[in-house]
Amino acid sequence: MPVNTESYQQLISQECMKNVQLVAVSKTKPNEDIMSLYQLGQRDFGENYVQELVDKAASLPSDIHWHFIGHLQSNKVKYIAPFVHLIHGVDSEKLLIEINKQAQKNNRVIDVLLQVHIATEETKFGFDEMALLELIGSDRIAQYTHVKIRGLMGMASFSDDQKLIQKEFFSLKTIYNKCAQSLLLPAFDILSMGMSSDYSLAIEHGSTLVRVGSLLFGARDYKKESI
Ligand SMILES: *Cc1c(COP(=O)(O)O)cnc(C)c1O
């Protein structure tokens, strides 16, 4: 199925999207699909798999902002550190330390989001609230001079239960507000929450960035996914 440029136009013209950043999630999708949205002006794309991201970045226009939104293994940070725009899924201090190290090697400061575990499912990654507040309140943060913690990212439960999803978004926004008060995080301004099925609910609950895939690119071929 080709990329749905009509859905794209419709999405970006919605009132609720006015002050919200759109990351088009292009995992498993071919370069032609990315170029279709690029030609309409889209510059922010999200990928979940390191090798796929590296290949795409090498063959697509250099003014694309690449977001890494998947689960990132420490030993793979080095492959994306030279060019990645924002890493959404930082779910451990160990990973933060590795990103800091690879950023330094590349003479860069890499923007990151800390992932918070808000879903009821065990399968999703992320800090719990206590661990997160401990980390961002600690003076260890000051040593990580080559990462900039820009905000938080979370994924709601995979569920049709709107009440449950709302509750999870509300809880992430509450944690976000607490973190935003920290003097140790001067550049804290991104709340990445919401996907194809729940982006408008996420925006109602304070999301500043939505990650939308299947609504724009059609359903994915799950055989190609390795989560
Ligand atoms: C795949 C993915 C998305 C996009 O999901 P859709 O339901 O296709 O919009 C968003 N965020 C993350 C972390 C993902 O892995």
Short mmCIF file of C-alpha atoms and ligand atoms in Angstrom, two decimals:
data_model
loop_
_atom_site.label_atom_id
_atom_site.label_comp_id
_atom_site.label_asym_id
_atom_site.label_seq_id
_atom_site.Cartn_x
_atom_site.Cartn_y
_atom_site.Cartn_z
CA MET A 1 0.00 0.00 0.00
CA PRO A 2 1.45 3.41 -0.94
CA VAL A 3 1.86 6.19 1.57
CA ASN A 4 -1.35 8.08 2.19
CA THR A 5 -0.51 11.71 1.40
CA GLU A 6 -4.14 12.69 1.96
CA SER A 7 -4.01 11.43 5.54
CA TYR A 8 -0.84 13.45 5.99
CA GLN A 9 -2.41 16.69 4.76
CA GLN A 10 -5.44 16.02 6.90
CA LEU A 11 -3.39 15.29 9.99
CA ILE A 12 -1.15 18.35 9.79
CA SER A 13 -4.07 20.67 9.13
CA GLN A 14 -5.93 19.60 12.26
CA GLU A 15 -6.43 22.26 14.88
CA CYS A 16 -4.98 20.06 17.64
CA MET A 17 -1.71 19.62 15.69
CA LYS A 18 -1.03 23.36 15.58
CA ASN A 19 1.67 23.48 18.23
CA VAL A 20 2.56 19.82 18.18
CA GLN A 21 5.53 18.28 16.43
CA LEU A 22 4.85 15.36 14.09
CA VAL A 23 7.37 12.54 13.79
CA ALA A 24 6.40 10.30 10.87
CA VAL A 25 7.24 6.75 11.92
CA SER A 26 8.65 5.05 8.83
CA LYS A 27 9.97 1.77 10.26
CA THR A 28 9.75 -1.13 7.79
CA LYS A 29 8.65 1.30 5.05
CA PRO A 30 10.66 1.91 1.87
CA ASN A 31 12.57 5.07 1.01
CA GLU A 32 10.00 6.02 -1.66
CA ASP A 33 7.36 6.36 1.04
CA ILE A 34 9.60 8.60 3.09
CA MET A 35 10.32 10.72 0.01
CA SER A 36 6.59 11.14 -0.67
CA LEU A 37 6.18 12.88 2.68
CA TYR A 38 9.52 14.66 2.35
CA GLN A 39 8.24 16.24 -0.85
CA LEU A 40 5.27 17.57 1.10
CA GLY A 41 7.63 19.21 3.57
CA GLN A 42 7.93 16.59 6.31
CA ARG A 43 11.45 16.52 7.78
CA ASP A 44 11.13 14.52 11.01
CA PHE A 45 11.05 10.74 10.66
CA GLY A 46 11.17 8.03 13.31
CA GLU A 47 12.80 4.60 13.13
CA ASN A 48 13.02 1.66 15.54
CA TYR A 49 15.87 -0.45 14.22
CA VAL A 50 19.49 0.69 14.15
CA GLN A 51 20.57 -0.98 10.91
CA GLU A 52 17.49 0.18 9.06
CA LEU A 53 18.01 3.73 10.30
CA VAL A 54 21.68 3.76 9.30
CA ASP A 55 20.85 2.51 5.78
CA LYS A 56 18.04 5.01 5.29
CA ALA A 57 20.03 7.95 6.62
CA ALA A 58 22.86 7.14 4.20
CA SER A 59 20.62 7.19 1.15
CA LEU A 60 18.08 9.91 1.92
CA PRO A 61 18.43 13.73 2.04
CA SER A 62 20.75 15.01 4.76
CA ASP A 63 18.30 17.60 6.07
CA ILE A 64 16.03 14.89 7.46
CA HIS A 65 15.86 14.85 11.26
CA TRP A 66 16.10 11.21 12.31
CA HIS A 67 14.41 10.20 15.55
CA PHE A 68 15.33 6.91 17.13
CA ILE A 69 12.15 5.75 18.88
CA GLY A 70 12.81 2.06 19.52
CA HIS A 71 14.54 0.16 22.25
CA LEU A 72 18.24 1.00 21.92
CA GLN A 73 20.99 -1.38 23.00
CA SER A 74 24.09 0.31 24.41
CA ASN A 75 26.41 -1.51 22.01
CA LYS A 76 24.58 -0.01 19.02
CA VAL A 77 24.65 3.65 20.05
CA LYS A 78 27.89 4.21 18.14
CA TYR A 79 26.23 3.57 14.77
CA ILE A 80 23.66 6.37 15.12
CA ALA A 81 25.61 8.83 17.29
CA PRO A 82 27.12 10.70 14.31
CA PHE A 83 23.79 11.89 12.93
CA VAL A 84 20.76 11.08 15.12
CA HIS A 85 18.55 14.09 15.92
CA LEU A 86 16.68 12.86 19.01
CA ILE A 87 16.79 9.55 20.89
CA HIS A 88 13.38 8.95 22.49
CA GLY A 89 13.77 5.69 24.35
CA VAL A 90 16.46 6.24 26.96
CA ASP A 91 15.39 3.77 29.61
CA SER A 92 18.47 3.34 31.78
CA GLU A 93 21.35 5.39 33.14
CA LYS A 94 23.73 2.93 31.51
CA LEU A 95 22.33 3.85 28.10
CA LEU A 96 22.50 7.55 28.92
CA ILE A 97 26.18 7.16 29.83
CA GLU A 98 26.91 5.36 26.56
CA ILE A 99 25.12 8.03 24.50
CA ASN A 100 27.12 10.68 26.34
CA LYS A 101 30.35 8.85 25.52
CA GLN A 102 29.57 8.36 21.84
CA ALA A 103 28.35 11.94 21.49
CA GLN A 104 31.64 13.15 22.92
CA LYS A 105 33.56 11.03 20.42
CA ASN A 106 31.58 12.68 17.64
CA ASN A 107 31.97 16.18 19.09
CA ARG A 108 28.23 16.43 19.47
CA VAL A 109 25.65 17.06 22.14
CA ILE A 110 22.81 14.59 21.52
CA ASP A 111 19.25 15.43 22.50
CA VAL A 112 17.48 12.62 24.37
CA LEU A 113 14.17 11.83 26.02
CA LEU A 114 13.89 9.61 29.06
CA GLN A 115 11.34 6.86 28.58
CA VAL A 116 8.84 6.34 31.38
CA HIS A 117 7.02 3.07 31.92
CA ILE A 118 3.35 4.07 32.08
CA ALA A 119 1.62 1.04 30.54
CA THR A 120 0.28 -1.89 32.49
CA GLU A 121 2.14 -4.24 30.16
CA GLU A 122 5.43 -5.65 31.34
CA THR A 123 6.74 -5.75 27.79
CA LYS A 124 7.22 -2.00 27.51
CA PHE A 125 10.47 -0.40 28.60
CA GLY A 126 11.19 2.64 30.71
CA PHE A 127 11.99 4.14 34.09
CA ASP A 128 9.45 4.01 36.84
CA GLU A 129 8.68 7.35 38.46
CA MET A 130 10.90 6.85 41.51
CA ALA A 131 13.98 5.88 39.52
CA LEU A 132 13.41 8.74 37.11
CA LEU A 133 13.09 11.39 39.81
CA GLU A 134 16.16 9.99 41.56
CA LEU A 135 18.21 10.23 38.37
CA ILE A 136 17.19 13.72 37.36
CA GLY A 137 17.57 15.01 40.91
CA SER A 138 21.08 13.64 41.27
CA ASP A 139 24.28 15.55 40.64
CA ARG A 140 25.45 12.75 38.34
CA ILE A 141 23.41 14.43 35.60
CA ALA A 142 25.89 17.31 35.51
CA GLN A 143 28.65 14.93 34.38
CA TYR A 144 26.79 13.97 31.24
CA THR A 145 27.83 17.05 29.32
CA HIS A 146 27.27 15.60 25.84
CA VAL A 147 23.62 14.71 26.23
CA LYS A 148 20.79 17.17 26.61
CA ILE A 149 17.72 15.78 28.36
CA ARG A 150 14.91 17.42 26.41
CA GLY A 151 11.94 15.68 27.97
CA LEU A 152 10.05 12.43 28.40
CA MET A 153 8.60 9.74 26.19
CA GLY A 154 5.98 7.13 27.00
CA MET A 155 3.75 4.57 25.39
CA ALA A 156 0.26 3.84 26.63
CA SER A 157 -1.05 0.30 26.94
CA PHE A 158 -2.06 -1.46 23.74
CA SER A 159 -5.75 -1.36 24.55
CA ASP A 160 -9.16 -0.11 23.43
CA ASP A 161 -9.87 1.07 26.97
CA GLN A 162 -9.87 4.86 26.56
CA LYS A 163 -10.12 5.40 30.32
CA LEU A 164 -6.97 3.39 30.89
CA ILE A 165 -5.06 5.22 28.16
CA GLN A 166 -6.21 8.59 29.53
CA LYS A 167 -5.05 7.61 32.99
CA GLU A 168 -1.62 6.67 31.66
CA PHE A 169 -1.26 9.90 29.66
CA PHE A 170 -2.34 11.92 32.67
CA SER A 171 0.21 10.19 34.85
CA LEU A 172 3.01 10.82 32.32
CA LYS A 173 2.07 14.50 32.06
CA THR A 174 2.12 14.77 35.85
CA ILE A 175 5.61 13.28 36.01
CA TYR A 176 6.67 15.56 33.14
CA ASN A 177 5.50 18.63 35.06
CA LYS A 178 7.52 17.58 38.10
CA CYS A 179 10.67 17.10 36.01
CA ALA A 180 10.16 20.38 34.16
CA GLN A 181 10.62 22.23 37.46
CA SER A 182 14.13 20.88 37.92
CA LEU A 183 16.86 23.49 37.63
CA LEU A 184 19.19 20.70 36.50
CA LEU A 185 17.24 20.34 33.26
CA PRO A 186 17.22 23.77 31.60
CA ALA A 187 16.19 22.51 28.14
CA PHE A 188 13.26 20.34 29.19
CA ASP A 189 10.42 21.02 26.75
CA ILE A 190 9.37 17.84 24.88
CA LEU A 191 6.67 15.38 25.89
CA SER A 192 6.62 12.58 23.29
CA MET A 193 3.34 10.70 23.65
CA GLY A 194 0.67 9.55 21.24
CA MET A 195 0.61 7.33 18.15
CA SER A 196 -1.85 6.69 15.28
CA SER A 197 -4.62 5.40 17.50
CA ASP A 198 -4.35 7.82 20.41
CA TYR A 199 -2.59 10.99 19.26
CA SER A 200 -5.54 13.34 19.80
CA LEU A 201 -6.09 12.01 23.32
CA ALA A 202 -2.36 12.44 23.97
CA ILE A 203 -2.46 16.05 22.77
CA GLU A 204 -5.41 16.75 25.05
CA HIS A 205 -3.22 15.51 27.87
CA GLY A 206 -0.29 17.78 27.05
CA SER A 207 1.76 15.96 24.41
CA THR A 208 4.11 18.23 22.43
CA LEU A 209 5.24 15.56 19.96
CA VAL A 210 3.33 12.67 18.41
CA ARG A 211 4.84 9.62 16.70
CA VAL A 212 2.50 8.56 13.92
CA GLY A 213 3.17 5.57 11.67
CA SER A 214 0.38 3.41 10.29
CA LEU A 215 -2.07 6.29 9.86
CA LEU A 216 0.34 7.78 7.30
CA PHE A 217 2.15 4.79 5.85
CA GLY A 218 -0.51 2.08 6.12
CA ALA A 219 -0.32 -1.08 8.17
CA ARG A 220 3.13 -2.56 8.63
CA ASP A 221 4.27 -5.95 7.47
CA TYR A 222 4.91 -7.51 10.87
CA LYS A 223 7.15 -10.19 9.41
CA LYS A 224 9.68 -7.42 8.97
CA GLU A 225 9.47 -6.27 12.56
CA SER A 226 11.74 -7.75 15.14
CA ILE A 227 10.30 -6.47 18.43
C1 LIG B 1 5.83 1.90 15.81
C2 LIG B 1 5.85 2.97 16.83
C3 LIG B 1 5.03 4.11 16.70
C4 LIG B 1 4.03 4.30 15.57
O1 LIG B 1 2.93 3.47 15.77
P1 LIG B 1 1.58 3.62 14.88
O2 LIG B 1 0.57 2.94 15.69
O3 LIG B 1 1.88 2.93 13.59
O4 LIG B 1 1.34 5.06 14.70
C5 LIG B 1 5.15 5.09 17.66
N1 LIG B 1 6.01 4.98 18.70
C6 LIG B 1 6.79 3.91 18.86
C7 LIG B 1 7.71 3.85 20.01
C8 LIG B 1 6.73 2.86 17.94
O5 LIG B 1 7.50 1.79 18.13
#
